[in-house]
Amino acid sequence: MLNPRIALLIGLFSISIFPVLVKWAPVSGITSAFYRMFFGVLFLLPVVIVKRKFTWPDKSLGIPIILCGIIFATDIAVWNLSIQYSNATQATLLTNLAPVWVGIGSFFFLNDKPKFNFWIGTLVAVAGMVVLIGPQAFLDMKLDKGFALAVLSGMLYASYMLVSKSILNRLNIMSFMTISMTISSIYLFVICLVFDEPVWHFTPVVWGVFVIQGLICQLIGWLAINYAVKKMDAMRVSLSLLSQAVVTGLLAWAFIDEQITRQMIIGGIVILAGIAITFRKSTIALQRKRRPTQP
């Protein structure tokens, strides 16, 4: 069995490639999202069939799984729309408030309540996001449609983490992803048709990028992340995914020659420090529990 922290790192690296691939293939973000889901399902189905990993979920899980597929797809679509109505900087910052919403949702709906160190780590990590993106961008935010859509995107992402956690406690990952990704693919295809987004007549290079997105960014990435969610608490996983901005920046620097500024380095260090706080505190608490009592 894979260590859930290693799985989280694999998933984090896999999904961090997505923005770089999008820049290599400049097509509609919603179209990219659709083919990411579509090819992910195509690669997953043979594995599920050959290894007989698919089991029909209990009837009580039907609606939650459908909701997960719709929520995940809607999150991607809403995030892209928020960029159109505002800018990528504002949308990225507000969407990455998801750990805050996960913490609030866990407090009200889950038995695993967020600890004090989670809120401290979240505060530090979000501060790191502000530094990475730039304090001026934070101060220039406008309470407009783009702002509302970006906040909604963060809430949708948090909702997906919480709902999927409850499902994965009762269903294997392969079955969950097969159903939810199929629903997301159908849903995103309908959105493409409604908004008249292109869905064919692409160059071979673009099709190749779509295949890589489906195999690495979606299938491998979210198999690993869902495994981590199943084995860990959703709050810590959602907070750890904030480091996606750091990994994406490094990949963009390595492959498409984007510059890394001192501000980005400082922001990245602060984000990682905030994430480390939650893990460090938990490790100390666990060591104390395991320490034998002195006579």
Coordinates of C-alpha atoms in Angstrom, one line a residue:
M1 CA 0.0 0.0 0.0
L2 CA 1.3 3.4 -1.0
N3 CA 2.1 5.9 1.8
P4 CA -0.7 8.5 1.6
R5 CA 1.8 11.4 1.9
I6 CA 3.8 10.0 -1.1
A7 CA 0.5 9.6 -3.0
L8 CA -0.4 13.3 -2.2
L9 CA 3.0 14.4 -3.6
I10 CA 2.5 12.3 -6.8
G11 CA -1.0 13.8 -7.2
L12 CA 0.2 17.3 -6.5
F13 CA 3.0 17.1 -9.1
S14 CA 0.6 15.5 -11.7
I15 CA -2.1 18.2 -11.4
S16 CA 0.5 21.0 -11.3
I17 CA 1.5 20.1 -14.9
F18 CA -2.0 21.1 -16.2
P19 CA -1.5 24.9 -16.4
V20 CA 1.8 24.4 -18.3
L21 CA 0.1 22.1 -20.8
V22 CA -2.7 24.5 -21.3
K23 CA -0.2 27.2 -22.3
W24 CA 1.4 24.7 -24.8
A25 CA -2.1 24.1 -26.3
P26 CA -3.9 27.5 -26.2
V27 CA -7.5 26.3 -26.6
S28 CA -10.6 27.0 -24.5
G29 CA -10.2 26.2 -20.8
I30 CA -13.6 24.5 -20.7
T31 CA -12.6 22.4 -23.8
S32 CA -9.4 21.4 -22.1
A33 CA -11.3 20.4 -19.0
F34 CA -13.7 18.3 -21.0
Y35 CA -11.0 16.3 -22.8
R36 CA -9.0 16.0 -19.6
M37 CA -12.0 14.2 -18.1
F38 CA -12.9 12.3 -21.3
F39 CA -9.4 10.8 -21.9
G40 CA -9.1 10.1 -18.2
V41 CA -12.2 7.9 -18.3
L42 CA -10.9 6.2 -21.5
F43 CA -7.7 5.3 -19.8
L44 CA -9.4 4.2 -16.6
L45 CA -12.0 1.9 -18.1
P46 CA -9.7 -0.8 -19.4
V47 CA -7.9 -1.0 -16.0
V48 CA -11.2 -1.3 -14.2
I49 CA -12.6 -4.0 -16.6
V50 CA -9.4 -6.1 -16.8
K51 CA -8.7 -6.0 -13.0
R52 CA -12.4 -6.2 -12.1
K53 CA -12.1 -3.2 -9.8
F54 CA -15.6 -1.8 -10.5
T55 CA -18.4 -2.4 -8.0
W56 CA -21.8 -0.7 -8.1
P57 CA -22.2 1.6 -5.1
D58 CA -24.9 1.4 -2.6
K59 CA -28.1 3.2 -3.6
S60 CA -27.5 5.7 -0.8
L61 CA -24.2 6.8 -2.5
G62 CA -25.8 7.4 -6.0
I63 CA -26.7 11.0 -5.5
P64 CA -23.5 12.0 -3.7
I65 CA -21.4 10.5 -6.5
I66 CA -23.4 12.3 -9.1
L67 CA -23.0 15.5 -7.1
C68 CA -19.2 15.0 -7.0
G69 CA -19.0 14.7 -10.8
I70 CA -21.1 17.8 -11.3
I71 CA -19.4 19.8 -8.6
F72 CA -15.9 19.0 -9.9
A73 CA -16.9 19.9 -13.5
T74 CA -18.7 23.1 -12.4
D75 CA -15.7 24.2 -10.4
I76 CA -13.5 24.0 -13.5
A77 CA -16.1 25.9 -15.6
V78 CA -16.7 28.6 -12.9
W79 CA -13.0 29.1 -12.4
N80 CA -12.5 29.7 -16.1
L81 CA -15.5 32.1 -16.2
S82 CA -14.1 34.0 -13.2
I83 CA -10.9 34.7 -15.1
Q84 CA -12.9 36.0 -18.0
Y85 CA -14.8 38.5 -15.8
S86 CA -11.8 39.5 -13.7
N87 CA -8.2 38.2 -14.0
A88 CA -6.2 35.1 -13.4
T89 CA -4.5 36.6 -10.3
Q90 CA -7.7 37.4 -8.4
A91 CA -9.3 34.1 -9.5
T92 CA -6.3 32.1 -8.3
L93 CA -6.1 33.7 -4.9
L94 CA -9.8 33.5 -4.2
T95 CA -10.1 29.9 -5.4
N96 CA -7.2 28.9 -3.1
L97 CA -9.3 29.9 -0.1
A98 CA -10.8 26.4 -0.5
P99 CA -8.9 25.1 2.7
V100 CA -10.8 27.7 4.7
W101 CA -14.2 26.4 3.4
V102 CA -13.1 22.8 4.0
G103 CA -12.2 23.7 7.6
I104 CA -15.6 25.4 8.1
G105 CA -17.4 22.5 6.4
S106 CA -15.6 19.9 8.5
F107 CA -16.5 21.8 11.7
F108 CA -20.2 21.7 10.9
F109 CA -20.6 18.4 9.0
L110 CA -17.8 16.0 10.0
N111 CA -16.8 14.4 13.2
D112 CA -13.1 15.2 12.5
K113 CA -13.1 18.8 13.7
P114 CA -10.2 21.1 12.6
K115 CA -7.6 21.6 15.3
F116 CA -6.0 24.9 16.2
N117 CA -2.8 24.1 14.3
F118 CA -4.9 23.7 11.1
W119 CA -6.2 27.3 11.3
I120 CA -2.7 28.6 12.1
G121 CA -1.3 26.7 9.1
T122 CA -4.1 27.8 6.8
L123 CA -3.5 31.5 7.9
V124 CA 0.2 31.2 7.1
A125 CA -0.4 29.4 3.8
V126 CA -3.0 31.9 2.6
A127 CA -0.7 34.7 3.5
G128 CA 1.9 33.0 1.4
M129 CA -0.5 33.0 -1.5
V130 CA -1.0 36.7 -1.1
V131 CA 2.8 37.3 -1.2
L132 CA 3.2 35.0 -4.1
I133 CA 0.6 36.6 -6.2
G134 CA 1.3 40.1 -4.9
P135 CA -0.2 42.2 -2.1
Q136 CA -1.3 44.9 -4.7
A137 CA -3.4 42.4 -6.5
F138 CA -5.1 41.5 -3.2
L139 CA -5.8 45.2 -2.5
D140 CA -7.1 45.9 -6.0
M141 CA -9.9 43.3 -5.8
K142 CA -13.3 44.4 -6.8
L143 CA -16.6 43.0 -5.5
D144 CA -17.9 42.2 -8.9
K145 CA -19.1 39.2 -10.8
G146 CA -15.6 37.9 -11.2
F147 CA -15.0 38.1 -7.5
A148 CA -18.2 36.2 -6.7
L149 CA -17.4 33.4 -9.3
A150 CA -13.9 33.0 -7.9
V151 CA -15.2 32.6 -4.3
L152 CA -17.8 30.2 -5.6
S153 CA -15.1 28.2 -7.3
G154 CA -13.3 27.8 -4.0
M155 CA -16.5 26.7 -2.2
L156 CA -17.2 24.2 -5.0
Y157 CA -13.6 22.8 -4.6
A158 CA -14.1 22.5 -0.9
S159 CA -17.4 20.8 -1.3
Y160 CA -15.9 18.2 -3.6
M161 CA -13.2 17.4 -1.0
L162 CA -15.8 17.0 1.7
V163 CA -18.3 15.0 -0.2
S164 CA -15.7 12.7 -1.9
K165 CA -14.2 12.0 1.6
S166 CA -17.5 10.7 2.8
I167 CA -18.0 8.6 -0.3
L168 CA -14.4 7.1 -0.3
N169 CA -14.9 5.9 3.2
R170 CA -17.5 3.5 1.7
L171 CA -16.5 2.9 -1.9
N172 CA -13.2 1.9 -3.6
I173 CA -11.4 4.7 -5.5
M174 CA -11.6 3.1 -9.0
S175 CA -15.4 2.7 -8.9
F176 CA -15.9 6.3 -7.5
M177 CA -13.6 7.8 -10.2
T178 CA -15.2 5.8 -13.0
I179 CA -18.7 7.1 -12.3
S180 CA -17.8 10.7 -11.2
M181 CA -15.5 11.3 -14.2
T182 CA -18.0 9.9 -16.6
I183 CA -20.6 12.3 -15.2
S184 CA -18.1 15.2 -15.3
S185 CA -17.3 14.4 -19.0
I186 CA -20.9 14.4 -20.1
Y187 CA -21.6 17.6 -18.1
L188 CA -18.6 19.5 -19.5
F189 CA -19.5 18.3 -23.0
V190 CA -22.9 19.8 -22.6
I191 CA -21.4 23.1 -21.3
C192 CA -19.1 23.2 -24.4
L193 CA -22.1 22.9 -26.7
V194 CA -24.1 25.5 -24.8
F195 CA -21.3 28.0 -24.8
D196 CA -20.3 27.1 -28.4
E197 CA -16.8 26.0 -27.3
P198 CA -14.7 24.1 -29.9
V199 CA -14.6 20.3 -29.4
W200 CA -12.9 19.1 -32.6
H201 CA -10.7 20.1 -35.6
F202 CA -7.5 20.3 -33.5
T203 CA -3.9 19.8 -34.6
P204 CA -2.1 16.5 -33.7
V205 CA -0.1 18.4 -31.1
V206 CA -3.2 19.6 -29.3
W207 CA -4.7 16.1 -29.3
G208 CA -1.4 14.9 -27.8
V209 CA -1.7 17.5 -25.0
F210 CA -5.3 16.4 -24.3
V211 CA -4.1 12.8 -24.0
I212 CA -1.4 13.7 -21.5
Q213 CA -3.8 15.9 -19.5
G214 CA -6.2 13.0 -19.3
L215 CA -3.6 10.4 -18.3
I216 CA -1.3 12.4 -16.0
C217 CA -3.3 15.4 -14.8
Q218 CA -6.6 13.7 -14.3
L219 CA -6.2 9.9 -14.0
I220 CA -2.9 9.6 -12.2
G221 CA -3.2 12.9 -10.4
W222 CA -6.7 12.4 -8.9
L223 CA -6.2 8.6 -8.3
A224 CA -3.3 9.7 -6.0
I225 CA -5.2 12.6 -4.4
N226 CA -8.3 10.6 -3.8
Y227 CA -6.2 7.9 -2.2
A228 CA -4.7 10.5 0.1
V229 CA -8.2 11.9 0.9
K230 CA -9.3 8.3 1.7
K231 CA -6.4 7.8 4.1
M232 CA -6.0 11.3 5.5
D233 CA -8.3 14.1 6.5
A234 CA -9.7 16.3 3.8
M235 CA -8.6 19.5 5.6
R236 CA -4.9 18.6 5.4
V237 CA -5.1 17.4 1.8
S238 CA -6.8 20.6 0.7
L239 CA -4.3 22.8 2.5
S240 CA -1.4 20.8 0.9
L241 CA -2.8 21.4 -2.5
L242 CA -2.0 25.1 -2.1
S243 CA 1.6 24.2 -2.9
Q244 CA 0.3 23.5 -6.5
A245 CA 1.1 27.2 -7.2
V246 CA 4.7 26.6 -6.2
V247 CA 5.2 23.4 -8.2
T248 CA 3.5 25.0 -11.3
G249 CA 5.8 28.0 -11.1
L250 CA 8.8 25.7 -11.0
L251 CA 7.5 23.7 -14.0
A252 CA 6.7 26.8 -16.0
W253 CA 10.2 28.1 -15.3
A254 CA 11.8 24.8 -16.4
F255 CA 9.7 24.1 -19.6
I256 CA 8.2 27.4 -20.9
D257 CA 10.8 29.9 -19.6
E258 CA 8.6 31.8 -17.2
Q259 CA 10.5 34.0 -14.8
I260 CA 10.6 33.3 -11.0
T261 CA 10.8 36.4 -9.0
R262 CA 12.1 36.9 -5.4
Q263 CA 8.5 37.7 -4.4
M264 CA 7.3 34.3 -5.8
I265 CA 10.2 32.5 -3.9
I266 CA 9.2 34.2 -0.6
G267 CA 5.5 33.4 -1.1
G268 CA 6.3 29.8 -2.0
I269 CA 8.4 29.4 1.2
V270 CA 5.6 30.9 3.3
I271 CA 3.0 28.5 1.7
L272 CA 5.1 25.5 2.4
A273 CA 5.8 26.7 6.0
G274 CA 2.0 26.9 6.6
I275 CA 1.5 23.4 5.3
A276 CA 4.4 22.1 7.4
I277 CA 2.8 23.5 10.5
T278 CA -0.2 21.2 10.3
F279 CA 1.9 18.1 9.7
R280 CA 4.5 19.0 12.3
K281 CA 2.0 19.6 15.1
S282 CA 0.2 16.3 14.3
T283 CA 3.5 14.4 14.3
I284 CA 4.5 15.8 17.8
A285 CA 1.0 14.9 19.1
L286 CA 1.3 11.4 17.7
Q287 CA 4.8 10.9 19.3
R288 CA 3.4 11.9 22.7
K289 CA 0.6 9.4 22.4
R290 CA 3.0 6.6 21.5
R291 CA 5.5 7.5 24.3
P292 CA 5.2 5.0 27.2
T293 CA 4.0 6.4 30.5
Q294 CA 6.7 6.8 33.2
P295 CA 6.1 4.7 36.3

